[in-house]
Structures are given as structure tokens and as C-alpha cells.
């Protein structure tokens, strides 16, 4: 029985240097809430940082053996340095993060940035300035919808016309994309 008692006591000593606080994290409409259980710590022993989208909670829970006449047989509490980090989404407002510590529980409120979470309607417009299709902003009515699609559309329609008009396949007198030969029916 004594062997089991002391073996259990020695096994629990490994926990003395491996404290990791229990954390609850949840989301509300206004933001994200993190609650960490930090019993036995004081407010000035806790550090909360936010950098590059990562919220970090760190500190140290020290084993205080004030009375030298104590001979511990069992230590079940964990002690030591701790570090917990949480990756936050891009929608948080880092300037308004608040942390409070009360009754051994750290409460961290990470509010959402309303400008980043608000839905914005984006107007889709066409190209301006003499491009093919007019540029009146109406997709599907002859307007272009961007450089890539304009380039792909031009290559898809002009290259086969050029080959058919010359009678050569893969000949050395092909024109650059976007140009046409006389009599090809494109641009004349």
C-alpha cells in the first residue's frame, strides 16, 4: 500500500512542470469569447498578446512551498509555464480586444470588425474607352468582362479565320493575335 501511495505521488510530480490551462472558446454575433481557467494565478502573472492574427495567453503557475517543514506526499495540481495560442479569423478588430481576470478565470473578448463582416454589393462594370463591346456595364450585351476573357475570345475567333483564309496550316506567315490580314473577313 505504501509503494502504491509513493508511486502515485512520484507520478504526479511530472505534472508539477506541465501546467496547461483548460480553455473554452466560442463565437457570438459580436465576436469571439475565450475563457481560460487559471486558478492560483494573479492578474499580473498573466500575459495576453495579439500578433499576426494569433491570440496568445501565457504565464506561469508557480509551486509555492512557503513552509520548509512540509513534506508533501501527494501533489495533484499542475504548475509551470504555460502558453496557449489561438488563430483568429481576419474579421476581428484587434484594437478592441479586452481581457478581464476574475475568480481564477481569464475572460478575453475579441470583437468582430463590422466593416469586414458587413456584406457589400459590388457593381460589375465593363471596360471603358473604345474597346469592343461598348462598355455600357451590361454583361451579355456585347460588353467585355475583363482582359483575360477579351484576349481568349479574340484568339478563339481570329486564329481559325486566319488559317482558313491563307490555305496554310501552321505556315510561317501567321499574324500576331489581335491582327488580321486583308480579305480575311475580320476587321474589314
Coordinates of N, CA and C in Angstrom, one line a residue:
X1 N 0.8 -1.2 0.0 CA 0.0 0.0 0.0 C 0.9 1.3 0.0
X2 N 1.9 1.3 0.8 CA 2.8 2.4 0.8 C 3.5 2.6 -0.5
X3 N 3.9 1.5 -1.2 CA 4.5 1.6 -2.5 C 3.6 2.3 -3.5
X4 N 2.3 1.9 -3.5 CA 1.4 2.5 -4.4 C 1.2 4.0 -4.1
X5 N 1.1 4.3 -2.8 CA 1.0 5.7 -2.4 C 2.1 6.6 -2.9
X6 N 3.3 6.1 -2.7 CA 4.5 6.9 -3.1 C 4.7 6.9 -4.6
X7 N 4.3 5.8 -5.3 CA 4.4 5.7 -6.8 C 3.4 6.7 -7.4
X8 N 2.2 6.8 -6.8 CA 1.2 7.7 -7.3 C 1.7 9.2 -7.1
X9 N 2.4 9.4 -6.0 CA 2.9 10.7 -5.6 C 4.0 11.1 -6.6
X10 N 4.9 10.1 -6.9 CA 6.0 10.4 -7.9 C 5.5 10.7 -9.3
X11 N 4.4 9.9 -9.7 CA 3.9 10.1 -11.0 C 3.2 11.5 -11.1
X12 N 2.6 12.0 -10.0 CA 2.0 13.3 -10.1 C 3.0 14.4 -10.1
X13 N 4.3 14.2 -9.7 CA 5.3 15.2 -9.7 C 5.6 15.6 -11.2
X14 N 5.4 14.7 -12.1 CA 5.6 15.1 -13.5 C 4.7 16.2 -14.0
X15 N 3.5 16.3 -13.3 CA 2.6 17.3 -13.7 C 3.0 18.7 -13.1
X16 N 3.9 18.7 -12.1 CA 4.3 20.0 -11.5 C 4.8 20.9 -12.5
X17 N 5.5 20.5 -13.6 CA 6.1 21.4 -14.6 C 5.3 21.3 -15.9
X18 N 4.1 20.9 -15.9 CA 3.4 20.8 -17.2 C 2.0 21.4 -17.0
X19 N 1.8 22.6 -16.6 CA 0.5 23.2 -16.5 C 0.0 23.7 -17.8
X20 N -1.2 23.3 -18.2 CA -1.8 23.8 -19.4 C -3.3 24.1 -19.0
X21 N -3.6 25.4 -19.0 CA -5.0 25.8 -18.6 C -6.0 25.2 -19.5
X22 N -7.2 24.9 -18.9 CA -8.3 24.5 -19.7 C -9.0 25.7 -20.2
X23 N -9.4 25.6 -21.5 CA -10.0 26.8 -22.2 C -11.3 26.4 -22.8
X24 N -12.2 27.4 -22.8 CA -13.5 27.3 -23.5 C -13.4 28.5 -24.5
X25 N -13.7 28.2 -25.8 CA -13.7 29.3 -26.8 C -15.0 29.1 -27.6
X26 N -15.7 30.3 -27.8 CA -17.0 30.2 -28.5 C -17.2 31.5 -29.3
X27 N -18.1 31.5 -30.2 CA -18.4 32.7 -31.1 C -19.8 33.2 -30.8
X28 N -19.9 34.5 -30.8 CA -21.2 35.1 -30.7 C -21.4 36.0 -31.9
X29 N -22.5 36.7 -32.0 CA -22.7 37.6 -33.1 C -21.7 38.8 -33.1
X30 N -21.4 39.2 -31.9 CA -20.5 40.4 -31.7 C -19.0 40.0 -31.8
X31 N -18.6 38.8 -31.6 CA -17.2 38.4 -31.6 C -16.9 37.0 -31.1
X32 N -15.7 36.8 -30.6 CA -15.2 35.6 -30.1 C -14.9 35.7 -28.6
X33 N -15.2 34.7 -27.8 CA -15.0 34.7 -26.4 C -14.1 33.5 -26.0
X34 N -13.1 33.8 -25.2 CA -12.2 32.8 -24.7 C -12.1 32.9 -23.2
X35 N -12.4 31.8 -22.6 CA -12.3 31.7 -21.1 C -11.3 30.7 -20.7
X36 N -10.3 31.1 -19.9 CA -9.2 30.2 -19.5 C -9.3 30.0 -18.0
X37 N -9.2 28.8 -17.5 CA -9.2 28.6 -16.1 C -7.7 28.7 -15.6
X38 N -7.5 29.7 -14.7 CA -6.1 29.9 -14.2 C -6.2 30.0 -12.7
X39 N -6.5 28.9 -12.0 CA -6.6 29.0 -10.6 C -5.2 29.2 -9.9
X40 N -5.2 30.1 -8.9 CA -4.0 30.3 -8.1 C -3.1 31.4 -8.7
X41 N -3.5 31.9 -9.9 CA -2.6 33.0 -10.5 C -3.2 34.3 -10.1
X42 N -2.3 35.3 -10.2 CA -2.7 36.7 -10.0 C -2.7 37.4 -11.4
X43 N -3.5 38.5 -11.4 CA -3.7 39.2 -12.7 C -2.3 39.6 -13.4
X44 N -1.4 40.0 -12.6 CA -0.1 40.5 -13.2 C 0.8 39.3 -13.6
X45 N 0.4 38.1 -13.4 CA 1.2 36.9 -13.8 C 0.7 36.3 -15.1
X46 N -0.3 37.0 -15.7 CA -0.9 36.6 -17.0 C -0.6 37.6 -18.1
X47 N -0.2 37.1 -19.2 CA 0.1 37.9 -20.4 C -0.8 37.5 -21.6
X48 N -1.4 38.5 -22.2 CA -2.3 38.3 -23.4 C -1.7 39.1 -24.5
X49 N -1.4 38.5 -25.6 CA -0.9 39.2 -26.8 C -1.7 38.8 -28.0
X50 N -1.7 39.8 -29.0 CA -2.3 39.5 -30.3 C -1.3 40.0 -31.4
X51 N -0.9 39.1 -32.2 CA 0.1 39.5 -33.3 C -0.2 38.6 -34.5
X52 N -0.3 39.2 -35.7 CA -0.4 38.5 -36.9 C -1.6 37.5 -36.9
X53 N -2.7 37.9 -36.4 CA -3.9 37.0 -36.3 C -3.9 35.9 -35.3
X54 N -3.0 36.0 -34.4 CA -2.9 34.9 -33.4 C -3.0 35.6 -32.0
X55 N -3.9 35.1 -31.2 CA -4.1 35.5 -29.8 C -3.4 34.5 -28.9
X56 N -2.5 35.0 -28.1 CA -1.7 34.1 -27.2 C -1.9 34.5 -25.7
X57 N -2.1 33.5 -24.9 CA -2.2 33.6 -23.5 C -1.0 32.8 -22.9
X58 N -0.3 33.5 -22.0 CA 0.9 32.9 -21.4 C 1.1 33.3 -20.0
X59 N 1.9 32.6 -19.2 CA 2.2 32.9 -17.9 C 2.9 31.8 -17.2
X60 N 2.9 31.8 -15.8 CA 3.5 30.7 -15.1 C 2.7 30.6 -13.8
X61 N 2.4 29.3 -13.5 CA 1.8 29.0 -12.2 C 2.9 28.3 -11.4
X62 N 3.3 29.0 -10.3 CA 4.4 28.6 -9.5 C 4.0 27.8 -8.3
X63 N 4.8 26.8 -8.0 CA 4.6 26.0 -6.8 C 5.2 26.7 -5.6
X64 N 4.4 27.1 -4.7 CA 4.9 27.9 -3.5 C 5.0 26.9 -2.3
X65 N 6.2 26.7 -1.9 CA 6.4 25.9 -0.8 C 7.0 26.8 0.3
X66 N 6.1 27.6 0.9 CA 6.5 28.6 1.9 C 7.0 28.0 3.2
X67 N 6.4 26.9 3.6 CA 6.9 26.3 4.8 C 7.8 25.1 4.5
X68 N 9.0 25.3 5.0 CA 10.0 24.2 4.7 C 9.8 23.0 5.5
X69 N 8.9 23.1 6.6 CA 8.7 21.9 7.4 C 7.7 20.9 6.8
X70 N 7.1 21.4 5.7 CA 6.1 20.5 5.0 C 6.8 19.4 4.2
X71 N 6.3 18.2 4.3 CA 6.8 17.1 3.5 C 5.6 16.6 2.7
X72 N 5.6 17.0 1.4 CA 4.5 16.6 0.5 C 4.6 15.1 0.1
X73 N 3.4 14.5 0.3 CA 3.3 13.1 -0.2 C 2.5 13.0 -1.4
X74 N 1.7 14.0 -1.7 CA 0.8 14.0 -2.9 C 0.7 15.4 -3.4
X75 N 1.0 15.6 -4.7 CA 0.8 16.9 -5.3 C 0.0 16.6 -6.6
X76 N -1.3 17.0 -6.7 CA -2.1 16.7 -7.9 C -2.3 18.0 -8.7
X77 N -2.0 19.1 -8.2 CA -2.1 20.3 -9.0 C -0.9 20.4 -9.9
X78 N -1.2 21.0 -11.1 CA -0.1 21.2 -12.1 C 0.5 22.6 -12.0
X79 N 1.8 22.7 -12.2 CA 2.5 24.0 -12.1 C 3.4 24.2 -13.3
X80 N 3.9 25.4 -13.5 CA 4.9 25.6 -14.5 C 4.4 26.7 -15.5
X81 N 5.3 26.9 -16.5 CA 4.9 27.9 -17.5 C 3.9 27.3 -18.5
X82 N 3.1 28.2 -19.0 CA 2.1 27.8 -20.0 C 2.0 28.8 -21.1
X83 N 1.6 28.3 -22.3 CA 1.4 29.1 -23.5 C 0.3 28.5 -24.3
X84 N -0.8 29.2 -24.5 CA -1.9 28.8 -25.4 C -2.1 29.8 -26.4
X85 N -2.2 29.4 -27.7 CA -2.4 30.3 -28.8 C -3.6 29.9 -29.7
X86 N -4.3 30.9 -30.2 CA -5.5 30.7 -31.0 C -5.4 31.5 -32.2
X87 N -5.5 30.9 -33.4 CA -5.6 31.6 -34.7 C -7.0 32.2 -34.8
X88 N -7.0 33.5 -35.1 CA -8.3 34.2 -35.2 C -8.5 34.5 -36.7
X89 N -9.8 34.6 -37.1 CA -10.0 35.0 -38.5 C -9.7 36.4 -38.8
X90 N -9.6 36.8 -40.0 CA -9.3 38.1 -40.4 C -10.4 39.2 -40.1
X91 N -11.5 38.7 -39.6 CA -12.6 39.6 -39.4 C -12.6 40.2 -38.0
X92 N -11.6 40.0 -37.2 CA -11.6 40.6 -35.8 C -11.0 42.0 -35.8
X93 N -11.4 42.7 -34.8 CA -10.9 44.1 -34.6 C -9.9 44.0 -33.5
X94 N -8.6 44.0 -33.8 CA -7.5 43.8 -32.8 C -7.4 44.9 -31.9
X95 N -7.8 46.1 -32.3 CA -7.7 47.3 -31.4 C -8.7 47.3 -30.3
X96 N -9.7 46.5 -30.3 CA -10.8 46.5 -29.3 C -10.8 45.2 -28.5
X97 N -9.7 44.4 -28.5 CA -9.7 43.2 -27.7 C -9.6 43.6 -26.2
X98 N -10.4 42.9 -25.4 CA -10.4 43.2 -23.9 C -10.2 41.9 -23.2
X99 N -9.5 42.0 -22.1 CA -9.2 40.8 -21.2 C -9.5 41.2 -19.8
X100 N -10.2 40.4 -19.1 CA -10.5 40.6 -17.6 C -10.2 39.3 -16.9
X101 N -9.8 39.4 -15.6 CA -9.5 38.3 -14.8 C -10.2 38.4 -13.5
X102 N -11.1 37.4 -13.2 CA -11.9 37.4 -12.0 C -12.1 36.0 -11.6
X103 N -11.9 35.7 -10.3 CA -12.2 34.5 -9.6 C -11.4 33.3 -10.3
X104 N -10.2 33.5 -10.7 CA -9.4 32.5 -11.3 C -9.7 32.2 -12.8
X105 N -10.6 33.0 -13.4 CA -10.9 32.8 -14.8 C -10.6 34.0 -15.6
X106 N -9.8 33.8 -16.7 CA -9.5 34.9 -17.6 C -10.5 34.9 -18.7
X107 N -11.2 36.1 -18.9 CA -12.1 36.3 -20.0 C -11.5 37.2 -21.0
X108 N -11.4 36.7 -22.3 CA -10.9 37.5 -23.4 C -12.0 37.7 -24.4
X109 N -12.4 38.9 -24.7 CA -13.4 39.3 -25.7 C -12.7 39.8 -26.9
X110 N -12.9 39.1 -28.1 CA -12.3 39.5 -29.4 C -13.4 39.9 -30.3
X111 N -13.7 41.2 -30.4 CA -14.8 41.7 -31.2 C -14.6 41.5 -32.7
X112 N -15.7 41.4 -33.4 CA -15.6 41.3 -34.9 C -15.6 42.7 -35.4
X113 N -14.8 43.0 -36.5 CA -14.8 44.3 -37.2 C -16.0 44.3 -38.1
X114 N -17.0 45.2 -37.8 CA -18.2 45.3 -38.5 C -18.0 45.7 -40.0
X115 N -16.9 46.4 -40.3 CA -16.7 46.8 -41.7 C -16.2 45.5 -42.5
X116 N -15.6 44.6 -41.8 CA -15.1 43.4 -42.5 C -16.2 42.3 -42.6
X117 N -17.1 42.3 -41.7 CA -18.2 41.3 -41.7 C -19.4 41.8 -42.4
X118 N -19.5 43.1 -42.7 CA -20.7 43.6 -43.4 C -20.7 43.1 -44.9
X119 N -21.8 42.8 -45.4 CA -21.9 42.4 -46.8 C -21.9 43.6 -47.7
X120 N -21.1 43.7 -48.7 CA -21.0 44.8 -49.7 C -21.4 44.3 -51.1
X121 N -22.3 45.0 -51.7 CA -22.7 44.7 -53.1 C -21.7 45.4 -54.0
X122 N -21.0 44.7 -54.9 CA -20.0 45.2 -55.8 C -20.7 45.3 -57.2
X123 N -20.6 46.5 -57.8 CA -21.2 46.7 -59.2 C -20.2 46.1 -60.2
X124 N -20.7 45.3 -61.1 CA -19.9 44.8 -62.2 C -20.0 45.7 -63.4
X125 N -18.9 46.2 -63.8 CA -18.9 47.2 -65.0 C -18.0 46.6 -66.1
X126 N -18.3 47.1 -67.3 CA -17.5 46.7 -68.5 C -16.3 47.7 -68.6
X127 N -15.5 47.4 -69.6 CA -14.3 48.3 -69.9 C -14.8 49.6 -70.6
X128 N -14.0 50.6 -70.4 CA -14.3 51.9 -71.0 C -13.3 52.2 -72.0
X129 N -13.6 53.1 -72.9 CA -12.5 53.7 -73.8 C -12.4 53.0 -75.1
X130 N -13.4 52.8 -75.9 CA -13.2 52.4 -77.3 C -12.9 50.9 -77.4
X131 N -13.1 50.1 -76.4 CA -12.9 48.7 -76.5 C -14.1 48.1 -77.2
X132 N -13.9 46.9 -77.8 CA -15.0 46.2 -78.4 C -16.1 45.9 -77.4
X133 N -17.3 46.1 -77.8 CA -18.4 45.7 -76.9 C -19.1 46.9 -76.3
X134 N -18.5 48.1 -76.4 CA -19.2 49.3 -75.9 C -18.8 49.7 -74.5
X135 N -18.9 48.8 -73.6 CA -18.5 49.2 -72.2 C -19.7 49.8 -71.5
X136 N -20.9 49.4 -71.7 CA -22.0 50.0 -71.0 C -22.4 49.4 -69.7
X137 N -21.6 48.4 -69.3 CA -21.8 47.8 -68.0 C -22.8 46.6 -68.0
X138 N -23.3 46.3 -69.1 CA -24.3 45.2 -69.2 C -23.6 43.9 -69.7
X139 N -23.4 43.0 -68.8 CA -22.7 41.8 -69.2 C -23.7 41.0 -70.1
X140 N -23.2 40.4 -71.2 CA -24.0 39.6 -72.1 C -24.6 40.4 -73.2
X141 N -24.4 41.7 -73.2 CA -24.9 42.6 -74.3 C -23.8 43.2 -75.1
X142 N -22.7 42.4 -75.4 CA -21.6 42.9 -76.2 C -20.5 43.6 -75.4
X143 N -20.6 43.6 -74.1 CA -19.5 44.3 -73.3 C -18.5 43.2 -73.0
X144 N -17.3 43.7 -72.7 CA -16.2 42.8 -72.3 C -16.3 42.7 -70.8
X145 N -15.8 41.6 -70.3 CA -15.8 41.3 -68.9 C -14.4 41.2 -68.3
X146 N -13.4 41.7 -68.9 CA -12.1 41.7 -68.4 C -11.0 41.3 -69.5
X147 N -9.8 41.6 -69.1 CA -8.7 41.4 -70.1 C -8.6 39.9 -70.5
X148 N -8.6 39.0 -69.6 CA -8.4 37.6 -69.9 C -9.5 37.1 -70.9
X149 N -10.8 37.4 -70.6 CA -11.8 36.9 -71.4 C -11.8 37.5 -72.8
X150 N -11.4 38.8 -72.8 CA -11.3 39.5 -74.1 C -10.2 38.9 -75.0
X151 N -9.1 38.6 -74.4 CA -8.0 38.0 -75.1 C -8.3 36.6 -75.6
X152 N -8.9 35.8 -74.7 CA -9.3 34.5 -75.1 C -10.3 34.5 -76.2
X153 N -11.3 35.4 -76.1 CA -12.3 35.5 -77.1 C -11.7 35.9 -78.5
X154 N -10.8 36.8 -78.4 CA -10.2 37.3 -79.7 C -9.4 36.2 -80.3
X155 N -8.6 35.5 -79.5 CA -7.8 34.4 -80.1 C -8.6 33.3 -80.6
X156 N -9.7 33.0 -79.9 CA -10.6 31.9 -80.3 C -11.3 32.2 -81.7
X157 N -11.6 33.4 -81.9 CA -12.3 33.7 -83.2 C -11.4 34.1 -84.3
X158 N -10.2 34.7 -84.1 CA -9.4 35.2 -85.2 C -8.4 34.2 -85.7
X159 N -7.9 33.3 -84.9 CA -6.9 32.4 -85.3 C -7.4 31.4 -86.4
X160 N -8.6 30.8 -86.2 CA -9.1 29.9 -87.2 C -9.5 30.6 -88.5
X161 N -9.9 31.9 -88.4 CA -10.2 32.6 -89.7 C -9.0 32.9 -90.4
X162 N -7.8 33.2 -89.8 CA -6.6 33.5 -90.5 C -6.1 32.2 -91.2
X163 N -6.2 31.1 -90.5 CA -5.7 29.8 -91.1 C -6.6 29.5 -92.3
X164 N -7.9 29.7 -92.2 CA -8.8 29.3 -93.3 C -8.5 30.2 -94.5
X165 N -8.2 31.5 -94.3 CA -8.1 32.4 -95.5 C -6.8 32.2 -96.2
X166 N -5.7 31.7 -95.6 CA -4.4 31.6 -96.2 C -4.3 30.2 -96.9
X167 N -5.1 29.3 -96.5 CA -5.0 27.9 -97.1 C -3.8 27.2 -96.5
X168 N -3.1 27.7 -95.5 CA -1.9 27.0 -95.0 C -2.3 26.6 -93.6
X169 N -1.8 25.5 -93.2 CA -1.9 25.0 -91.8 C -0.5 25.1 -91.2
X170 N -0.4 26.0 -90.1 CA 0.9 26.1 -89.5 C 1.9 26.7 -90.3
X171 N 1.6 27.6 -91.3 CA 2.5 28.3 -92.1 C 3.3 29.3 -91.3
X172 N 4.3 29.8 -92.0 CA 5.2 30.8 -91.3 C 4.7 32.2 -91.4
X173 N 3.6 32.5 -92.1 CA 3.1 33.8 -92.2 C 1.9 34.1 -91.4
X174 N 1.8 33.6 -90.2 CA 0.7 33.9 -89.3 C 0.9 35.2 -88.7
X175 N -0.2 35.9 -88.4 CA -0.2 37.2 -87.8 C -0.2 37.0 -86.3
X176 N 0.2 38.1 -85.6 CA 0.1 38.1 -84.1 C -1.3 38.1 -83.7
X177 N -1.6 37.6 -82.5 CA -3.0 37.7 -82.0 C -3.5 39.1 -82.0
X178 N -4.7 39.3 -82.5 CA -5.3 40.6 -82.5 C -5.2 41.4 -83.8
X179 N -4.4 40.8 -84.7 CA -4.2 41.5 -86.0 C -4.9 40.6 -87.1
X180 N -5.2 41.2 -88.2 CA -5.9 40.4 -89.3 C -5.3 40.8 -90.6
X181 N -5.4 39.8 -91.5 CA -5.0 40.0 -92.9 C -6.1 40.6 -93.7
X182 N -5.7 41.2 -94.8 CA -6.7 41.7 -95.7 C -7.4 40.6 -96.3
X183 N -8.7 40.7 -96.4 CA -9.6 39.7 -97.1 C -9.9 38.6 -96.2
X184 N -9.5 38.6 -94.9 CA -9.9 37.5 -94.0 C -11.3 37.6 -93.5
X185 N -11.9 38.7 -93.6 CA -13.2 38.9 -93.1 C -13.3 39.5 -91.7
X186 N -12.1 39.6 -91.1 CA -12.1 40.1 -89.7 C -11.5 41.5 -89.8
X187 N -12.2 42.5 -89.4 CA -11.8 43.9 -89.3 C -11.9 44.6 -90.7
X188 N -12.5 44.0 -91.7 CA -12.5 44.7 -93.0 C -13.9 45.2 -93.2

